[in-house]
Short mmCIF file of C-alpha atoms in Angstrom, two decimals:
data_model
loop_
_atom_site.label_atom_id
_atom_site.label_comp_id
_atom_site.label_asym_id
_atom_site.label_seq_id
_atom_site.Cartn_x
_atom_site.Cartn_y
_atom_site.Cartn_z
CA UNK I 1 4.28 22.23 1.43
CA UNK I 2 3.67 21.64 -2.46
CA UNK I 3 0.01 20.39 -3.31
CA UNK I 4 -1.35 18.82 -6.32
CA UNK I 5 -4.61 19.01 -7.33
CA UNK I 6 -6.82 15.56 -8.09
CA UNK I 7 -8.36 15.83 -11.03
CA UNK I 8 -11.34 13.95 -10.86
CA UNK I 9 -12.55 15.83 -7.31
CA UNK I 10 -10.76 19.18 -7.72
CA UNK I 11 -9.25 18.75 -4.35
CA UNK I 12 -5.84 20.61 -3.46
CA UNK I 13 -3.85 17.68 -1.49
CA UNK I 14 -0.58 18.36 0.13
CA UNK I 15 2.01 15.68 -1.74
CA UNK I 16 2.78 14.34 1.28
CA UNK I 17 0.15 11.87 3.10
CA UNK I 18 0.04 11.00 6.40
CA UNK I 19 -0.16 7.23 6.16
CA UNK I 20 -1.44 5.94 9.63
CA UNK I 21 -0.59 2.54 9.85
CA UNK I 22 2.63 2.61 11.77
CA UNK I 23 2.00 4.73 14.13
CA UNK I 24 4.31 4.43 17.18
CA UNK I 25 3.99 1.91 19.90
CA UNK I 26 3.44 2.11 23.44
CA UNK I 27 4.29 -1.71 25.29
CA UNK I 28 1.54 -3.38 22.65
CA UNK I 29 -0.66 -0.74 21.28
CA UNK I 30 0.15 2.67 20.11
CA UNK I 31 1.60 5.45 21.99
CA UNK I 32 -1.95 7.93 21.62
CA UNK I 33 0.11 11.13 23.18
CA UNK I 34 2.76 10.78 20.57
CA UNK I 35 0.97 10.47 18.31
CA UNK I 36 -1.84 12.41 18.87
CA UNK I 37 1.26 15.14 18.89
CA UNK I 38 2.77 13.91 15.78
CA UNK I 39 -0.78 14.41 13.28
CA UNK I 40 -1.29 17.05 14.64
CA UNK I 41 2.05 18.90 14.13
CA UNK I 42 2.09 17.76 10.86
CA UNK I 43 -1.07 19.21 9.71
CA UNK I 44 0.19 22.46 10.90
CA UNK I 45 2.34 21.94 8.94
CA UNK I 46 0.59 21.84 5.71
CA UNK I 47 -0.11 18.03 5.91
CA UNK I 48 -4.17 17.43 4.53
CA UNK I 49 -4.33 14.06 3.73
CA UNK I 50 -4.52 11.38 6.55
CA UNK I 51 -4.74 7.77 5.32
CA UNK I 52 -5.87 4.69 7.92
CA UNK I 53 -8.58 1.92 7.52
CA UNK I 54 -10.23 -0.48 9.51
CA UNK I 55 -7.20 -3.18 9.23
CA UNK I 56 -5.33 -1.03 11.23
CA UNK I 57 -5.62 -2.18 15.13
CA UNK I 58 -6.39 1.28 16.78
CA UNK I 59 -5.60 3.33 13.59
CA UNK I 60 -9.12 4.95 13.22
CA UNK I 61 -9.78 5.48 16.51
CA UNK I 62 -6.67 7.23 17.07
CA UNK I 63 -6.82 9.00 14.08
CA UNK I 64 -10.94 10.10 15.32
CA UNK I 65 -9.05 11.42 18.82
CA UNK I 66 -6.15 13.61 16.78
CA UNK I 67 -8.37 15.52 14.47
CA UNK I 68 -11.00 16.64 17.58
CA UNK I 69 -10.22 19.56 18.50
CA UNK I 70 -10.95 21.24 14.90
CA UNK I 71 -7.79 19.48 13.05
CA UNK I 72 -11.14 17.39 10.90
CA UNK I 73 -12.11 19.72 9.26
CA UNK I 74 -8.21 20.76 8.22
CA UNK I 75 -7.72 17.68 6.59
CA UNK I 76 -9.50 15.25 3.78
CA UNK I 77 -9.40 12.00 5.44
CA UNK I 78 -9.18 8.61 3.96
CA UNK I 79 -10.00 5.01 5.15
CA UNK I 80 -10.56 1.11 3.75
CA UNK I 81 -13.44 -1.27 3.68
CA UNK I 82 -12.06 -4.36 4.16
CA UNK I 83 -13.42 -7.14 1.82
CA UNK I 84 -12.47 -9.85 4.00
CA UNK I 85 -15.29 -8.82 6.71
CA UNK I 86 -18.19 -8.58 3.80
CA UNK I 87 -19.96 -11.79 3.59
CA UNK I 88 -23.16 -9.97 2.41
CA UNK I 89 -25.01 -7.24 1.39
CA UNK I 90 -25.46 -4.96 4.70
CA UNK I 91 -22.57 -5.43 5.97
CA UNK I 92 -20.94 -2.93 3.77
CA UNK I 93 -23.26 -0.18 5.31
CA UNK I 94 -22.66 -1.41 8.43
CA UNK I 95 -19.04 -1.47 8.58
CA UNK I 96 -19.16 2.09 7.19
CA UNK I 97 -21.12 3.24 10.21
CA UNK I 98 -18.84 1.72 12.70
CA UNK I 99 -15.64 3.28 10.62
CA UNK I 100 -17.52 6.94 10.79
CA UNK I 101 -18.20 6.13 14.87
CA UNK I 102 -14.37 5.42 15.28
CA UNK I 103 -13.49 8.55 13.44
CA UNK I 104 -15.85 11.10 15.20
CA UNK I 105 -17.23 12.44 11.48
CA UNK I 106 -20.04 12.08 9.77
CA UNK I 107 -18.33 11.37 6.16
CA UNK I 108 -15.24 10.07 4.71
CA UNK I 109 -13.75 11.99 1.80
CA UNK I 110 -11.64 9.15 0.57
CA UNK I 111 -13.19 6.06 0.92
CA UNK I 112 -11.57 2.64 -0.40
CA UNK I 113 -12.17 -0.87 -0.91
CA UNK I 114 -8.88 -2.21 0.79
CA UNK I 115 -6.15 -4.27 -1.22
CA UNK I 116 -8.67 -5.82 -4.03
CA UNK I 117 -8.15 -7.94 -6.72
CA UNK I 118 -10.06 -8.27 -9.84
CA UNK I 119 -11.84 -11.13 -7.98
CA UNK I 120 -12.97 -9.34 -4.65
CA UNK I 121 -14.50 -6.28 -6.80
CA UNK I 122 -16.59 -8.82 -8.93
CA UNK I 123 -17.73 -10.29 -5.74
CA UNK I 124 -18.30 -7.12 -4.11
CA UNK I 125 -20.19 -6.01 -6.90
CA UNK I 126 -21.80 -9.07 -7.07
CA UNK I 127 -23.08 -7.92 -3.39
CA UNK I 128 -24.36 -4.53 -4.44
CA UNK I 129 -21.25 -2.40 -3.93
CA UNK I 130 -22.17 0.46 -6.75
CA UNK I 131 -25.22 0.19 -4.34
CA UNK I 132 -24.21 0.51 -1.86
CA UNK I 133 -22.04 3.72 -2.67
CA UNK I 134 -24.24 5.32 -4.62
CA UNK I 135 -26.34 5.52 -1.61
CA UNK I 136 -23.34 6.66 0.42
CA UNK I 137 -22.69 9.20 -1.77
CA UNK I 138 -26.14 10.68 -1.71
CA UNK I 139 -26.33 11.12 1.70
CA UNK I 140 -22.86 12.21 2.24
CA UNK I 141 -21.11 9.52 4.06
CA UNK I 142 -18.37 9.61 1.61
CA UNK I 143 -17.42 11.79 -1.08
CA UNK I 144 -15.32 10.27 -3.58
CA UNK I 145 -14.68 6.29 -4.15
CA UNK I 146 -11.38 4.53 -5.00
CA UNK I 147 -9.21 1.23 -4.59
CA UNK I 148 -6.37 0.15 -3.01
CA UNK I 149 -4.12 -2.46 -4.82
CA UNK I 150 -0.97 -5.09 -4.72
CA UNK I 151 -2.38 -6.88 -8.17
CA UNK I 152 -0.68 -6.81 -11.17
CA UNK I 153 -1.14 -4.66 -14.21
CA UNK I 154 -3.49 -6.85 -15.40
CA UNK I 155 -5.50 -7.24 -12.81
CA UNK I 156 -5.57 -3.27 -12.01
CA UNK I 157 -6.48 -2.73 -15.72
CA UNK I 158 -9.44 -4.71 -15.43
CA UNK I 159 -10.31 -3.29 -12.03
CA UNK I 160 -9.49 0.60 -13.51
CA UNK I 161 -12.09 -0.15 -16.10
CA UNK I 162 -15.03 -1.46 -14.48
CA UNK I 163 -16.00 1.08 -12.38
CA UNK I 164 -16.26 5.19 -12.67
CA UNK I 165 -13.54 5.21 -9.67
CA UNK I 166 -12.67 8.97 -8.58
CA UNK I 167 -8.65 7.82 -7.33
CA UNK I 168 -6.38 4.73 -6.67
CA UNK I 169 -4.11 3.79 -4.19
CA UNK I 170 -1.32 1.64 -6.02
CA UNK I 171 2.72 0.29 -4.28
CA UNK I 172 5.31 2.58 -6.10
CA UNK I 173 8.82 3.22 -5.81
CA UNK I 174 12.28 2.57 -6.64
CA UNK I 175 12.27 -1.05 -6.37
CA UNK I 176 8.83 -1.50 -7.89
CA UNK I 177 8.53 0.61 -11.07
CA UNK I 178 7.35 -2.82 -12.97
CA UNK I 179 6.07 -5.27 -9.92
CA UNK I 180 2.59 -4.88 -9.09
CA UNK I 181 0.34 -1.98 -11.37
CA UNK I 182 3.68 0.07 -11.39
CA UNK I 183 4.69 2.58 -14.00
CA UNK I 184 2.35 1.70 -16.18
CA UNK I 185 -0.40 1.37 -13.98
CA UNK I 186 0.26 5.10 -13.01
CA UNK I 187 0.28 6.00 -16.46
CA UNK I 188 -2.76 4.00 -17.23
CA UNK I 189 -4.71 5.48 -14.23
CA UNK I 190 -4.02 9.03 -14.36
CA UNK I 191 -4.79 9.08 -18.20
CA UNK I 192 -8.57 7.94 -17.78
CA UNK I 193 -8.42 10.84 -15.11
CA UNK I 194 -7.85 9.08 -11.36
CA UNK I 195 -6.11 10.80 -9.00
CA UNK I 196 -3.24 8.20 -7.55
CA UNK I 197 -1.81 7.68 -4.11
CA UNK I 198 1.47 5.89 -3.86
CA UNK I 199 2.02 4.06 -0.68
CA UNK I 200 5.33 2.15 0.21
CA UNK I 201 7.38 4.61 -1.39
CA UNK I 202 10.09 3.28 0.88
CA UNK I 203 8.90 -0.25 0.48
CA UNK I 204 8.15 -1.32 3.73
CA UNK I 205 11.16 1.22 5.32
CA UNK I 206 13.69 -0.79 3.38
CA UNK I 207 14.90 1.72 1.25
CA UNK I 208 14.63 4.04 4.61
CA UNK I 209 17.82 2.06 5.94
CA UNK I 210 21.35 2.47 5.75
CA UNK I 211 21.93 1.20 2.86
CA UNK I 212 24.90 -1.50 1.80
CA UNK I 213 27.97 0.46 1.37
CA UNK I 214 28.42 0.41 -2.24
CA UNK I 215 25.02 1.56 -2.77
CA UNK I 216 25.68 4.95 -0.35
CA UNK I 217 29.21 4.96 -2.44
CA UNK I 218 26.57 5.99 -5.28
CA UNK I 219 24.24 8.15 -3.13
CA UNK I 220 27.52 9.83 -1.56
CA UNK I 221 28.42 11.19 -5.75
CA UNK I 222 25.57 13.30 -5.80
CA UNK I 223 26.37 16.94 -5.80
CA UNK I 224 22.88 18.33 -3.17
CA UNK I 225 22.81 15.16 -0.66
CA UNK I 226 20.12 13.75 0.53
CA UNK I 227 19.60 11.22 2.88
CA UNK I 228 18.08 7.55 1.06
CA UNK I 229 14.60 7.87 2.06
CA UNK I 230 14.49 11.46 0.87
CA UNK I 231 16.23 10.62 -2.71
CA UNK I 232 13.34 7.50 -2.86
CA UNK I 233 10.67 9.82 -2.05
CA UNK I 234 11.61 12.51 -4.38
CA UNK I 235 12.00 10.21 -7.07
CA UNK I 236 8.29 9.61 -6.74
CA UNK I 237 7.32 12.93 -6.28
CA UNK I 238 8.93 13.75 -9.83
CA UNK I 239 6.30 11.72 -11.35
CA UNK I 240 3.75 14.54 -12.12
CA UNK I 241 0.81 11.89 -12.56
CA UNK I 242 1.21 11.11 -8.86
CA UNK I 243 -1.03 13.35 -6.70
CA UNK I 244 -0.40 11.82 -3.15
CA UNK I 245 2.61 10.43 -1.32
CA UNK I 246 1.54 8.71 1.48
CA UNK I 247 4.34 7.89 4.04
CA UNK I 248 4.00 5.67 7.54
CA UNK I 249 5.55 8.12 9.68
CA UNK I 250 6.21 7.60 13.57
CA UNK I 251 9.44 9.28 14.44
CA UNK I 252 9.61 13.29 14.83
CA UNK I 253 13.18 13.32 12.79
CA UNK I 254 11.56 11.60 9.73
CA UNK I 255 8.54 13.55 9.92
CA UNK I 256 10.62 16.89 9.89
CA UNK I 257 12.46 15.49 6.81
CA UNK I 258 9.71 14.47 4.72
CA UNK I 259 7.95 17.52 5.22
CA UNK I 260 10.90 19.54 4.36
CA UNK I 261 11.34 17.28 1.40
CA UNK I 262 7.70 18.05 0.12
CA UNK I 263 8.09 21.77 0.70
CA UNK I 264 10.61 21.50 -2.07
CA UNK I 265 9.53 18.49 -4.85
CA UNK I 266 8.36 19.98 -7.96
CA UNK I 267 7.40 17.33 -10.79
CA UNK I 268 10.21 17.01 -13.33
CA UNK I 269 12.53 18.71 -10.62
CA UNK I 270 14.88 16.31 -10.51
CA UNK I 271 17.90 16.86 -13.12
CA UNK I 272 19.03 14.30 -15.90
CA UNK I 273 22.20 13.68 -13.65
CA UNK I 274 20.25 12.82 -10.44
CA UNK I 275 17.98 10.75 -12.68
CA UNK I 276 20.72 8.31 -13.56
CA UNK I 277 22.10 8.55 -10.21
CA UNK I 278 18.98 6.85 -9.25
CA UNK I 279 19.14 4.55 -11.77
CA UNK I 280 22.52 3.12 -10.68
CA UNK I 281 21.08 2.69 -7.06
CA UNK I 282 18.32 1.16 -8.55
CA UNK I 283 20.61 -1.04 -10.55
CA UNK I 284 22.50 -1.85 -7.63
CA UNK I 285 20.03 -3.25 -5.19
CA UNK I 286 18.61 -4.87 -8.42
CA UNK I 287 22.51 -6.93 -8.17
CA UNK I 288 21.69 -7.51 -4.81
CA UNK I 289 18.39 -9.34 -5.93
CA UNK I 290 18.14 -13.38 -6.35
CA UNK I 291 15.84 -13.36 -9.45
CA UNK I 292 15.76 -10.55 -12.00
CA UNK I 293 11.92 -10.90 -12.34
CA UNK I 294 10.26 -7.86 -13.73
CA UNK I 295 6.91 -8.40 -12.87
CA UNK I 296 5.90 -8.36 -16.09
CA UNK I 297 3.27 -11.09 -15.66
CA UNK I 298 3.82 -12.73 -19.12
CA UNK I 299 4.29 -16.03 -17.41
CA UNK I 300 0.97 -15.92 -16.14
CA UNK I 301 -1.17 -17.89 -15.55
CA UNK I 302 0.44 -20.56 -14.34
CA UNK I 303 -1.31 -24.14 -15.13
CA UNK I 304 -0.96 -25.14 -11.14
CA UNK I 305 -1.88 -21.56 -9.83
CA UNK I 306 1.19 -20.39 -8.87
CA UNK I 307 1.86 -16.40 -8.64
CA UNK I 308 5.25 -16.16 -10.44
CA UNK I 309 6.11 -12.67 -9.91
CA UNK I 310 4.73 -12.39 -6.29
CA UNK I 311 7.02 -15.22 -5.15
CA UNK I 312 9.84 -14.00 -6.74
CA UNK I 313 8.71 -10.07 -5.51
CA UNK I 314 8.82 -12.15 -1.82
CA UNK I 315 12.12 -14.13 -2.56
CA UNK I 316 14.13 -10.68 -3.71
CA UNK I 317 11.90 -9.19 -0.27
CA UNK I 318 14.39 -11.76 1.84
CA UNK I 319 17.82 -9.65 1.04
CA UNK I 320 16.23 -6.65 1.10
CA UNK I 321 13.99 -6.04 4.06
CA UNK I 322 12.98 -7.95 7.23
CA UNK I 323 12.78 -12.05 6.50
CA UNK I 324 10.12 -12.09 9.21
CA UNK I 325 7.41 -9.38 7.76
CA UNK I 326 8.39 -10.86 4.37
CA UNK I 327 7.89 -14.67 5.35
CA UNK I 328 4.63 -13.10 6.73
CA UNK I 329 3.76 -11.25 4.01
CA UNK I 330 4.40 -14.25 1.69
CA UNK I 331 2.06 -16.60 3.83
CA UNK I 332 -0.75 -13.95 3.31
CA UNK I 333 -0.38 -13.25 -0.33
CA UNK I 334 0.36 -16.86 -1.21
CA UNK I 335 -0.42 -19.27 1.58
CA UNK I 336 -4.07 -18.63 1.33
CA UNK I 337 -4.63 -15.53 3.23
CA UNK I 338 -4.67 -14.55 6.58
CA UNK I 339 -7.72 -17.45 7.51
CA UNK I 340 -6.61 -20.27 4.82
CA UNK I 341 -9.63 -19.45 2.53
CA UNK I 342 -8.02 -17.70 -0.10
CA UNK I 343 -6.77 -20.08 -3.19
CA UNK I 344 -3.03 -20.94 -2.81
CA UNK I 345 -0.42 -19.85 -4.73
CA UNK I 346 2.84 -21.18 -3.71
CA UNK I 347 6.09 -21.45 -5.19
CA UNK I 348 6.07 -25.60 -4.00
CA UNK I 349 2.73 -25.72 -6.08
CA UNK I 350 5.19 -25.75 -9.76
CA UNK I 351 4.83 -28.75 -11.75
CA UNK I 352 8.30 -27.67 -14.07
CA UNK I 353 5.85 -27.93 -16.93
CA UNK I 354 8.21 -25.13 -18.29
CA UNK I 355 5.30 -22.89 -20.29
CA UNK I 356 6.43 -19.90 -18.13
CA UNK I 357 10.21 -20.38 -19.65
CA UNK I 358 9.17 -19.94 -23.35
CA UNK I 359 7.37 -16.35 -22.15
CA UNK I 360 10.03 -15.51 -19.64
CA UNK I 361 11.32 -11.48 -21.31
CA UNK I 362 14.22 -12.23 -19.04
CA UNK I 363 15.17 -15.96 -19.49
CA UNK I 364 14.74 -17.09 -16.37
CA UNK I 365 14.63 -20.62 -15.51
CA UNK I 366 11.51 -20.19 -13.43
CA UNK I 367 11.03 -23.71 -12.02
CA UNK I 368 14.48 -23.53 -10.83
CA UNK I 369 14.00 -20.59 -9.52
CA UNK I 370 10.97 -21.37 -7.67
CA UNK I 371 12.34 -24.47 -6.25
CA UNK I 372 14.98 -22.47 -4.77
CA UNK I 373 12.13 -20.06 -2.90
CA UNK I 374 10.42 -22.44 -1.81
CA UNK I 375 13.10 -23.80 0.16
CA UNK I 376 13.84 -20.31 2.00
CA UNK I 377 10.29 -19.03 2.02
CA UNK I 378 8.51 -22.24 2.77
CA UNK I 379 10.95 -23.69 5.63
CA UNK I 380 10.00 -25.00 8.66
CA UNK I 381 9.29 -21.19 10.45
CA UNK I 382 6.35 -20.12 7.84
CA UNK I 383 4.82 -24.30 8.30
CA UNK I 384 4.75 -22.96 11.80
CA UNK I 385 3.53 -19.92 11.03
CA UNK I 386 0.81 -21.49 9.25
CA UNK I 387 -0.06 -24.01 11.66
CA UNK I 388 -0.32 -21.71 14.45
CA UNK I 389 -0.31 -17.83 13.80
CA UNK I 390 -3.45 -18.03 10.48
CA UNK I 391 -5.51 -19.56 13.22
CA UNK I 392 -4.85 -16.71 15.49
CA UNK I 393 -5.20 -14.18 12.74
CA UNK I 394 -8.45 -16.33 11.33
CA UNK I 395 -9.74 -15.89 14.79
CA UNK I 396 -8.72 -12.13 15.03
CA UNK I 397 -10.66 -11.11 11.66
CA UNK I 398 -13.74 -13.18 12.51
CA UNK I 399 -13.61 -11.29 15.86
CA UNK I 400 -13.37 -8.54 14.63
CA UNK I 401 -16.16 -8.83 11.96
CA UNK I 402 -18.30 -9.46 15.10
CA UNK I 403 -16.91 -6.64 16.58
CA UNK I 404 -17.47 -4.44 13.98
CA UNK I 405 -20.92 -5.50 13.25
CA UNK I 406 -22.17 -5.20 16.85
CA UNK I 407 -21.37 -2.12 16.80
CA UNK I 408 -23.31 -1.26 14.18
CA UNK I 409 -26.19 -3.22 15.46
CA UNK I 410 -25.98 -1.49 18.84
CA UNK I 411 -25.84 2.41 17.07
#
């Protein structure tokens, strides 16, 4: 196992993460023996980051069950406050308490405020959250503070900035070296000094797949072969600003892969021959895409509050991934959020006032473009979907704030 030290807490972390959202299932909830087994191996195994959060049904407590046994105090452990389920003040205290209860410790090294934008950390600051961390901090329920992020580079600039943040958890790989914070959110974080975790390295498992055939055609020239999700993964790993690679593993095969993988990835290992390699995969998929949107956010903002590059991101998402978790996905990020609340951003919302054209680096015809996406990502399934499932998952997250705040109550 190669480890990487974070800067900014002078912790030794293994470059490969256990990311413990996708753990594997058992009929509808996860399959606890398994992977009970499966953390546990891999920490023998020179694994010492584990990465869940309170989103994740059963994650935490699962996670609380696999390091008993003396694996906690192997590891440094990671979870999420979810800004969704803070509607004031205490409840950031108390939805820290319940996280520590379902994890069997009495800290969190790596504590994040789950998937903000610039507008959730003004609120949550708004509601005391230097506060409320500073306190943390002093009485050692968590040792260092960070962010997870799908925003823009904008966005995670302004985040980045406002805050003395010890790490960041940002969406990096092949596929998105310009969408989100990207490459030059890495670059920007690691200069002021955060450590940064990558996460969807294979986006989503995507670029985990057998891939088309003319796209293995190009993996197949490479002189040392490697299987797609190990090429993707060491690509990131040659990043040397990148301290943390978390990957969703729930299959022993992959597991054994990856960790042989990061027994080997050196920054700067990979050769100028396997670079471009890459970057005629890269190009190739990119072929494969519908728009050739950048995310380069100079369209933005849009006069009727649509999110260019995210509907695009989820339009190219269709022919690359699962239509289901990316109609999904789309109905989140755009549609309003999992309960409605959140402001809309969908591709239907363009007027075709054309402003985005004129800034367009790539000279796209955006309106057109987002005509077109609306018809496949707004179709009669996701109206469904909205009308039926957000109540559900409304229902679910105000349950679960109960829940969770109960709990807390009750300790």
């Amino acid at each position: 196992m190669q480890y990487r030290t974070m800067k900014s807490t002078g912790d030794k972390l293994s470059i490969l993460g256990f990311g413990c959202m996708r753990l594997p299932r058992k009929g509808i909830g996860i399959d606890e023996e398994r992977a009970v087994k499966q953390i546990r191996s891999a920490i023998d195994q020179g694994v010492n980051y584990l990465d869940t959060a309170l989103l994740y049904p059963g994650s935490e407590a699962l996670v609380g069950k696999a390091l008993a046994d003396g694996y906690r105090e192997k590891v440094k452990l990671a979870t999420k406050l979810p800004p969704a389920q803070v509607k004031k003040t205490e409840d950031m205290e108390k939805l820290l308490d319940v996280q520590l209860q379902k994890l069997q410790t009495d800290h969190i090294d790596y504590y994040l405020f789950h998937s903000i934008t610039a507008s959730d950390w003004k609120r949550l600051k708004d509601l005391g959250a230097a506060d409320f961390v500073r306190k943390a901090r002093a009485d050692g329920r968590i040792r260092h503070i960070g962010f997870s992020t799908h925003s823009g580079i904008a966005d995670f600039k302004q985040i980045v900035d406002d805050y003395a943040w010890d790490f960041c958890q940002i969406q990096y790989n092949i596929l998105d070296e310009t969408n989100q914070a990207g490459k030059a959110g890495l670059e920007y974080a690691a200069a002021r000094g955060l450590g940064v975790v990558i996460m969807e390295p294979l986006r989503g498992g995507s670029l985990a797949r057998a891939p088309p055939k003319e796209i293995q055609a190009i993996w197949d020239e490479a002189e040392v072969k490697r299987s797609p999700a190990e090429w993707a993964l060491r690509w990131v790993w040659d990043h040397p600003e990148v301290t943390v690679v978390l990957s969703g593993m729930n299959d022993e095969k992959h597991i054994e892969e990856n960790l042989r993988a990061a027994g080997e990835a050196l920054p700067r290992s990979l050769s100028a021959k396997e670079i471009a390699l890459v970057n005629r995969v890269k190009e190739a998929y990119r072929k494969k895409l519908k728009v050739g949107c950048t995310g380069c956010q100079y369209c933005m903002p849009c006069p009727a509050g649509v999110n260019i590059p995210g509907c695009f991101e989820s339009y190219n998402n269709l022919y690359l991934g699962s239509p289901l978790q990316t109609k999904i996905m789309y109905m989140n990020h755009a549609g309003g959020g999992m309960d409605g609340t959140s402001p809309k951003a969908l591709a239907s919302q363009c007027i075709g006032c054309g402003k985005c054209v004129k800034k367009c680096t790539q000279h796209i015809d955006i309106p057109a473009e987002l005509k077109q996406a609306a018809k496949e990502l707004e179709g009669l399934d996701v109206k469904l979907m909205a009308l039926f499932i957000r109540p559900l998952l409304g229902a679910f997250m105000r349950f679960s704030r109960w829940s969770n705040v109960r709990k807390a109550r009750a300790k």
